[in-house]
Amino acid sequence: MKNTENTASPMMSLLSLLKDSAGKQALKKAVLSRPLDKTVQKTVLTPRVIGGRLMLQAESFLTDNKAIHKNIAPDDTATLETLLSSYLQINLLTTAGDCELKRSKSGTVTLLGAKPLLAKLSSGEAERLTARGNNNEKTHILSGAEPFLKLLGVSDENGRVLDRKRSKFRQINRFLEQIRDVLPELDGDGTLHVADLCCGKSYLSFAAYHYFSVILGRPTEMYCVDLKRDVIEYCADAAEMLGFAGLHFLCADITDFTPPTLPSLVISLHACDTATDVVLAKAMEWKTKVILSTPCCHHELNHTINCAPLAFVTEHSMLRQKLCDAATDALRLKLLEANGYSVCALELIDPEETPKNVLLRAIRRKPNPTAEAEARREYEAARAFLLGQ
């Protein structure tokens, strides 16, 4: 048995670190992956206070899209050892650092990061976290009981969010929180005009319309556009069933689309590759007050980057893609600045749930020709540098 950091029982060393970090309130979570049981996808252990006692809540995600929970006492060594031994990879995440155990089917074990983690835990350097209670879930804008969530298959008839849709539910709520943050920038009176471009399955479209028209009670006209005719027809029928009279679905190319009244808010969730650029271009053309866009699939720059000074990065395909992802979104933000917007990039949701977690936010400001011209020069210079022009 191989152990790169400890000659004595790597699994027991990891178990000891798990218990120690939990006891010192330094444990964030432990992710157990590559299960021996193929009906399981992974298990996540998180500290919870249940009945006034610290417990480790094991949430196991099954291949049939169900999830099961079990609470384990941190001093229940036998149960924890049995659980950990059922997985070939374990990542322990704490405020004092992380460690990783990998176990091959032949029995070879590699434990990395254990020594520095143990040293920090022993020295008392670890930041203490407050474990939340099992009934102290985050309050979302949506509860799960909304009729549109039931109709779209996010919740069951009792308003319980389905296990396989929990990530989508959190994503929708997080986007609504971002919309809530920019409300002061939108028109305060009269009908609110919104466009959702490349709307896809339109979970966000229904959620945004519900938020404006039902929760806030604002008259809202919202146009949702996508090229997938079957999806658009389904969403149009759903909107009619829900009585969402101001929610309109159109099968069209967004390049050729202009709504009857120009929107003060344009949203877009995961428009693929250059479709995000088209979304931003249309919003800038309409001088939209607020733009909220979550990009997806950054391929264009990956295919065209030709920058000798960055060859030490681009020669590695994974790093090349990460560089192009970041550079593409940075260029988009700079172009928005050149067109009169204040901009920022935000994390929409935990990257462990989806790597497509960057939200580009742009708010239109008063014209500033000098600043906009400088942003334009910076954009052109950066673009020429990356393309080798």
Tab-separated table of N, CA, C and O in Angstrom, residues 153-230:
chain	number	residue	atom	x	y	z
A	153	GLY	N	-42.039	21.061	-13.645
A	153	GLY	CA	-41.400	19.854	-13.126
A	153	GLY	C	-40.232	20.106	-12.195
A	153	GLY	O	-39.395	19.219	-11.993
A	154	VAL	N	-40.167	21.302	-11.608
A	154	VAL	CA	-39.130	21.578	-10.621
A	154	VAL	C	-39.577	21.097	-9.239
A	154	VAL	O	-38.771	20.609	-8.446
A	155	SER	N	-40.872	21.224	-8.961
A	155	SER	CA	-41.440	20.801	-7.673
A	155	SER	C	-42.542	19.776	-7.909
A	155	SER	O	-43.121	19.702	-9.004
A	156	ASP	N	-42.835	19.003	-6.865
A	156	ASP	CA	-43.956	18.076	-6.977
A	156	ASP	C	-45.251	18.799	-6.615
A	156	ASP	O	-45.254	20.002	-6.325
A	157	GLU	N	-46.361	18.080	-6.614
A	157	GLU	CA	-47.663	18.717	-6.397
A	157	GLU	C	-47.808	19.302	-4.996
A	157	GLU	O	-48.664	20.157	-4.755
A	158	ASN	N	-46.930	18.866	-4.076
A	158	ASN	CA	-46.970	19.402	-2.714
A	158	ASN	C	-46.030	20.588	-2.518
A	158	ASN	O	-45.917	21.122	-1.414
A	159	GLY	N	-45.352	20.997	-3.589
A	159	GLY	CA	-44.440	22.131	-3.497
A	159	GLY	C	-43.050	21.770	-3.031
A	159	GLY	O	-42.237	22.651	-2.742
A	160	ARG	N	-42.734	20.482	-2.972
A	160	ARG	CA	-41.392	20.045	-2.595
A	160	ARG	C	-40.513	20.017	-3.843
A	160	ARG	O	-40.860	19.410	-4.841
A	161	VAL	N	-39.368	20.703	-3.765
A	161	VAL	CA	-38.439	20.727	-4.891
A	161	VAL	C	-37.865	19.334	-5.099
A	161	VAL	O	-37.369	18.704	-4.156
A	162	LEU	N	-37.951	18.829	-6.321
A	162	LEU	CA	-37.446	17.494	-6.618
A	162	LEU	C	-35.931	17.458	-6.447
A	162	LEU	O	-35.232	18.430	-6.747
A	163	ASP	N	-35.423	16.329	-5.974
A	163	ASP	CA	-33.987	16.213	-5.708
A	163	ASP	C	-33.156	16.544	-6.943
A	163	ASP	O	-32.139	17.234	-6.856
A	164	ARG	N	-33.584	16.051	-8.102
A	164	ARG	CA	-32.796	16.274	-9.313
A	164	ARG	C	-32.870	17.714	-9.808
A	164	ARG	O	-32.113	18.089	-10.713
A	165	LYS	N	-33.758	18.505	-9.239
A	165	LYS	CA	-33.920	19.898	-9.663
A	165	LYS	C	-33.440	20.896	-8.603
A	165	LYS	O	-33.620	22.109	-8.797
A	166	ARG	N	-32.841	20.423	-7.544
A	166	ARG	CA	-32.420	21.338	-6.483
A	166	ARG	C	-31.369	22.330	-6.969
A	166	ARG	O	-31.379	23.502	-6.602
A	167	SER	N	-30.450	21.857	-7.794
A	167	SER	CA	-29.426	22.760	-8.328
A	167	SER	C	-30.062	23.842	-9.191
A	167	SER	O	-29.712	25.028	-9.089
A	168	LYS	N	-31.004	23.448	-10.036
A	168	LYS	CA	-31.704	24.418	-10.893
A	168	LYS	C	-32.508	25.403	-10.027
A	168	LYS	O	-32.532	26.608	-10.311
A	169	PHE	N	-33.139	24.904	-8.981
A	169	PHE	CA	-33.915	25.762	-8.080
A	169	PHE	C	-33.018	26.813	-7.430
A	169	PHE	O	-33.367	27.999	-7.366
A	170	ARG	N	-31.843	26.392	-6.964
A	170	ARG	CA	-30.910	27.342	-6.349
A	170	ARG	C	-30.405	28.350	-7.376
A	170	ARG	O	-30.244	29.534	-7.064
A	171	GLN	N	-30.167	27.879	-8.580
A	171	GLN	CA	-29.690	28.762	-9.645
A	171	GLN	C	-30.725	29.831	-9.981
A	171	GLN	O	-30.393	31.022	-10.106
A	172	ILE	N	-31.984	29.429	-10.097
A	172	ILE	CA	-33.060	30.387	-10.392
A	172	ILE	C	-33.171	31.421	-9.288
A	172	ILE	O	-33.266	32.628	-9.541
A	173	ASN	N	-33.166	30.966	-8.042
A	173	ASN	CA	-33.279	31.891	-6.922
A	173	ASN	C	-32.109	32.864	-6.870
A	173	ASN	O	-32.288	34.046	-6.569
A	174	ARG	N	-30.922	32.364	-7.154
A	174	ARG	CA	-29.752	33.234	-7.141
A	174	ARG	C	-29.865	34.306	-8.223
A	174	ARG	O	-29.517	35.473	-7.996
A	175	PHE	N	-30.366	33.931	-9.394
A	175	PHE	CA	-30.527	34.916	-10.471
A	175	PHE	C	-31.576	35.959	-10.059
A	175	PHE	O	-31.408	37.155	-10.313
A	176	LEU	N	-32.633	35.515	-9.404
A	176	LEU	CA	-33.646	36.463	-8.936
A	176	LEU	C	-33.063	37.422	-7.891
A	176	LEU	O	-33.446	38.600	-7.835
A	177	GLU	N	-32.154	36.940	-7.081
A	177	GLU	CA	-31.493	37.824	-6.119
A	177	GLU	C	-30.705	38.901	-6.856
A	177	GLU	O	-30.665	40.065	-6.424
A	178	GLN	N	-30.081	38.516	-7.962
A	178	GLN	CA	-29.343	39.503	-8.764
A	178	GLN	C	-30.301	40.515	-9.386
A	178	GLN	O	-29.991	41.712	-9.462
A	179	ILE	N	-31.456	40.042	-9.823
A	179	ILE	CA	-32.470	40.969	-10.360
A	179	ILE	C	-32.937	41.916	-9.263
A	179	ILE	O	-33.078	43.123	-9.483
A	180	ARG	N	-33.168	41.390	-8.069
A	180	ARG	CA	-33.600	42.220	-6.944
A	180	ARG	C	-32.587	43.321	-6.651
A	180	ARG	O	-32.964	44.463	-6.341
A	181	ASP	N	-31.306	43.000	-6.785
A	181	ASP	CA	-30.255	43.976	-6.489
A	181	ASP	C	-30.267	45.163	-7.455
A	181	ASP	O	-29.807	46.253	-7.089
A	182	VAL	N	-30.761	44.945	-8.681
A	182	VAL	CA	-30.713	46.033	-9.672
A	182	VAL	C	-32.062	46.728	-9.843
A	182	VAL	O	-32.202	47.588	-10.711
A	183	LEU	N	-33.042	46.386	-9.021
A	183	LEU	CA	-34.360	47.021	-9.137
A	183	LEU	C	-34.293	48.544	-9.127
A	183	LEU	O	-35.014	49.203	-9.892
A	184	PRO	N	-33.445	49.166	-8.273
A	184	PRO	CA	-33.394	50.629	-8.274
A	184	PRO	C	-32.961	51.232	-9.604
A	184	PRO	O	-33.216	52.417	-9.857
A	185	GLU	N	-32.316	50.418	-10.457
A	185	GLU	CA	-31.841	50.924	-11.746
A	185	GLU	C	-32.916	50.842	-12.832
A	185	GLU	O	-32.744	51.419	-13.913
A	186	LEU	N	-34.005	50.139	-12.573
A	186	LEU	CA	-35.054	49.954	-13.573
A	186	LEU	C	-36.127	51.035	-13.441
A	186	LEU	O	-36.179	51.756	-12.453
A	187	ASP	N	-36.976	51.123	-14.447
A	187	ASP	CA	-38.068	52.098	-14.413
A	187	ASP	C	-38.924	51.865	-13.174
A	187	ASP	O	-39.365	50.739	-12.908
A	188	GLY	N	-39.191	52.920	-12.436
A	188	GLY	CA	-39.925	52.776	-11.189
A	188	GLY	C	-41.424	52.711	-11.349
A	188	GLY	O	-42.131	52.206	-10.483
A	189	ASP	N	-41.955	53.233	-12.437
A	189	ASP	CA	-43.409	53.303	-12.623
A	189	ASP	C	-43.804	52.708	-13.971
A	189	ASP	O	-42.995	52.565	-14.883
A	190	GLY	N	-45.082	52.400	-14.075
A	190	GLY	CA	-45.624	51.924	-15.340
A	190	GLY	C	-45.237	50.488	-15.629
A	190	GLY	O	-44.707	49.761	-14.778
A	191	THR	N	-45.479	50.075	-16.848
A	191	THR	CA	-45.191	48.701	-17.262
A	191	THR	C	-43.693	48.475	-17.397
A	191	THR	O	-42.978	49.286	-17.988
A	192	LEU	N	-43.233	47.365	-16.845
A	192	LEU	CA	-41.822	46.998	-16.947
A	192	LEU	C	-41.645	46.132	-18.188
A	192	LEU	O	-42.358	45.144	-18.377
A	193	HIS	N	-40.662	46.488	-19.022
A	193	HIS	CA	-40.405	45.750	-20.258
A	193	HIS	C	-39.092	44.977	-20.126
A	193	HIS	O	-38.050	45.551	-19.802
A	194	VAL	N	-39.186	43.667	-20.374
A	194	VAL	CA	-38.057	42.761	-20.162
A	194	VAL	C	-37.900	41.874	-21.394
A	194	VAL	O	-38.896	41.515	-22.037
A	195	ALA	N	-36.660	41.499	-21.709
A	195	ALA	CA	-36.400	40.536	-22.781
A	195	ALA	C	-35.475	39.446	-22.255
A	195	ALA	O	-34.481	39.740	-21.579
A	196	ASP	N	-35.818	38.205	-22.536
A	196	ASP	CA	-34.962	37.064	-22.227
A	196	ASP	C	-34.534	36.470	-23.561
A	196	ASP	O	-35.344	35.870	-24.282
A	197	LEU	N	-33.277	36.665	-23.916
A	197	LEU	CA	-32.779	36.253	-25.226
A	197	LEU	C	-32.044	34.926	-25.121
A	197	LEU	O	-31.244	34.717	-24.212
A	198	CYS	N	-32.308	34.022	-26.077
A	198	CYS	CA	-31.818	32.643	-26.024
A	198	CYS	C	-32.358	31.986	-24.753
A	198	CYS	O	-31.619	31.449	-23.928
A	199	CYS	N	-33.674	32.033	-24.606
A	199	CYS	CA	-34.316	31.645	-23.346
A	199	CYS	C	-34.306	30.146	-23.081
A	199	CYS	O	-34.482	29.716	-21.943
A	200	GLY	N	-34.133	29.317	-24.123
A	200	GLY	CA	-34.074	27.876	-23.907
A	200	GLY	C	-35.323	27.338	-23.235
A	200	GLY	O	-36.445	27.690	-23.598
A	201	LYS	N	-35.149	26.506	-22.215
A	201	LYS	CA	-36.290	25.900	-21.526
A	201	LYS	C	-37.055	26.890	-20.662
A	201	LYS	O	-38.115	26.570	-20.134
A	202	SER	N	-36.480	28.069	-20.454
A	202	SER	CA	-37.207	29.222	-19.891
A	202	SER	C	-37.574	29.122	-18.419
A	202	SER	O	-38.494	29.787	-17.963
A	203	TYR	N	-36.851	28.323	-17.650
A	203	TYR	CA	-37.086	28.340	-16.202
A	203	TYR	C	-36.947	29.768	-15.678
A	203	TYR	O	-37.761	30.240	-14.878
A	204	LEU	N	-35.871	30.442	-16.142
A	204	LEU	CA	-35.613	31.800	-15.672
A	204	LEU	C	-36.686	32.768	-16.151
A	204	LEU	O	-37.072	33.692	-15.426
A	205	SER	N	-37.190	32.568	-17.369
A	205	SER	CA	-38.228	33.451	-17.906
A	205	SER	C	-39.459	33.433	-17.010
A	205	SER	O	-39.984	34.487	-16.612
A	206	PHE	N	-39.922	32.241	-16.669
A	206	PHE	CA	-41.101	32.113	-15.811
A	206	PHE	C	-40.827	32.682	-14.421
A	206	PHE	O	-41.684	33.350	-13.832
A	207	ALA	N	-39.613	32.418	-13.899
A	207	ALA	CA	-39.280	32.900	-12.569
A	207	ALA	C	-39.237	34.426	-12.526
A	207	ALA	O	-39.757	35.051	-11.595
A	208	ALA	N	-38.605	35.047	-13.534
A	208	ALA	CA	-38.498	36.507	-13.566
A	208	ALA	C	-39.876	37.142	-13.716
A	208	ALA	O	-40.206	38.122	-13.038
A	209	TYR	N	-40.694	36.575	-14.597
A	209	TYR	CA	-42.034	37.132	-14.790
A	209	TYR	C	-42.855	36.995	-13.505
A	209	TYR	O	-43.558	37.930	-13.098
A	210	HIS	N	-42.763	35.836	-12.853
A	210	HIS	CA	-43.478	35.637	-11.582
A	210	HIS	C	-43.004	36.651	-10.547
A	210	HIS	O	-43.817	37.218	-9.796
A	211	TYR	N	-41.699	36.866	-10.498
A	211	TYR	CA	-41.145	37.806	-9.517
A	211	TYR	C	-41.690	39.217	-9.734
A	211	TYR	O	-42.141	39.874	-8.781
A	212	PHE	N	-41.667	39.675	-10.983
A	212	PHE	CA	-42.135	41.034	-11.266
A	212	PHE	C	-43.653	41.178	-11.114
A	212	PHE	O	-44.142	42.094	-10.457
A	213	SER	N	-44.387	40.261	-11.734
A	213	SER	CA	-45.838	40.451	-11.815
A	213	SER	C	-46.598	39.953	-10.595
A	213	SER	O	-47.609	40.546	-10.197
A	214	VAL	N	-46.118	38.876	-9.977
A	214	VAL	CA	-46.831	38.284	-8.838
A	214	VAL	C	-46.277	38.794	-7.517
A	214	VAL	O	-47.021	39.315	-6.674
A	215	ILE	N	-44.966	38.659	-7.312
A	215	ILE	CA	-44.378	39.056	-6.031
A	215	ILE	C	-44.366	40.576	-5.880
A	215	ILE	O	-44.757	41.109	-4.832
A	216	LEU	N	-43.908	41.283	-6.935
A	216	LEU	CA	-43.838	42.743	-6.853
A	216	LEU	C	-45.124	43.420	-7.312
A	216	LEU	O	-45.327	44.605	-7.042
A	217	GLY	N	-45.984	42.693	-8.005
A	217	GLY	CA	-47.246	43.259	-8.470
A	217	GLY	C	-47.100	44.323	-9.539
A	217	GLY	O	-47.940	45.214	-9.667
A	218	ARG	N	-46.050	44.218	-10.359
A	218	ARG	CA	-45.816	45.217	-11.400
A	218	ARG	C	-46.357	44.731	-12.740
A	218	ARG	O	-46.119	43.572	-13.129
A	219	PRO	N	-47.045	45.588	-13.494
A	219	PRO	CA	-47.416	45.224	-14.864
A	219	PRO	C	-46.133	44.944	-15.648
A	219	PRO	O	-45.197	45.758	-15.631
A	220	THR	N	-46.078	43.791	-16.293
A	220	THR	CA	-44.835	43.376	-16.957
A	220	THR	C	-45.128	42.809	-18.340
A	220	THR	O	-46.032	41.988	-18.502
A	221	GLU	N	-44.364	43.262	-19.315
A	221	GLU	CA	-44.394	42.694	-20.659
A	221	GLU	C	-43.011	42.115	-20.925
A	221	GLU	O	-42.012	42.842	-20.937
A	222	MET	N	-42.978	40.807	-21.102
A	222	MET	CA	-41.688	40.117	-21.223
A	222	MET	C	-41.679	39.267	-22.484
A	222	MET	O	-42.589	38.455	-22.706
A	223	TYR	N	-40.664	39.458	-23.326
A	223	TYR	CA	-40.526	38.704	-24.563
A	223	TYR	C	-39.335	37.754	-24.442
A	223	TYR	O	-38.213	38.165	-24.129
A	224	CYS	N	-39.622	36.479	-24.690
A	224	CYS	CA	-38.617	35.424	-24.557
A	224	CYS	C	-38.407	34.794	-25.934
A	224	CYS	O	-39.365	34.336	-26.560
A	225	VAL	N	-37.151	34.764	-26.384
A	225	VAL	CA	-36.862	34.401	-27.772
A	225	VAL	C	-35.846	33.269	-27.834
A	225	VAL	O	-34.834	33.278	-27.120
A	226	ASP	N	-36.119	32.289	-28.696
A	226	ASP	CA	-35.194	31.186	-28.910
A	226	ASP	C	-35.502	30.554	-30.263
A	226	ASP	O	-36.605	30.711	-30.801
A	227	LEU	N	-34.542	29.809	-30.803
A	227	LEU	CA	-34.723	29.180	-32.121
A	227	LEU	C	-35.393	27.809	-32.043
A	227	LEU	O	-35.798	27.267	-33.074
A	228	LYS	N	-35.523	27.235	-30.849
A	228	LYS	CA	-36.074	25.884	-30.717
A	228	LYS	C	-37.605	25.950	-30.676
A	228	LYS	O	-38.202	26.274	-29.652
A	229	ARG	N	-38.210	25.614	-31.814
A	229	ARG	CA	-39.655	25.787	-31.949
A	229	ARG	C	-40.439	24.931	-30.969
A	229	ARG	O	-41.421	25.393	-30.370
A	230	ASP	N	-40.035	23.677	-30.758
A	230	ASP	CA	-40.795	22.812	-29.857
A	230	ASP	C	-40.764	23.337	-28.422
A	230	ASP	O	-41.776	23.293	-27.710
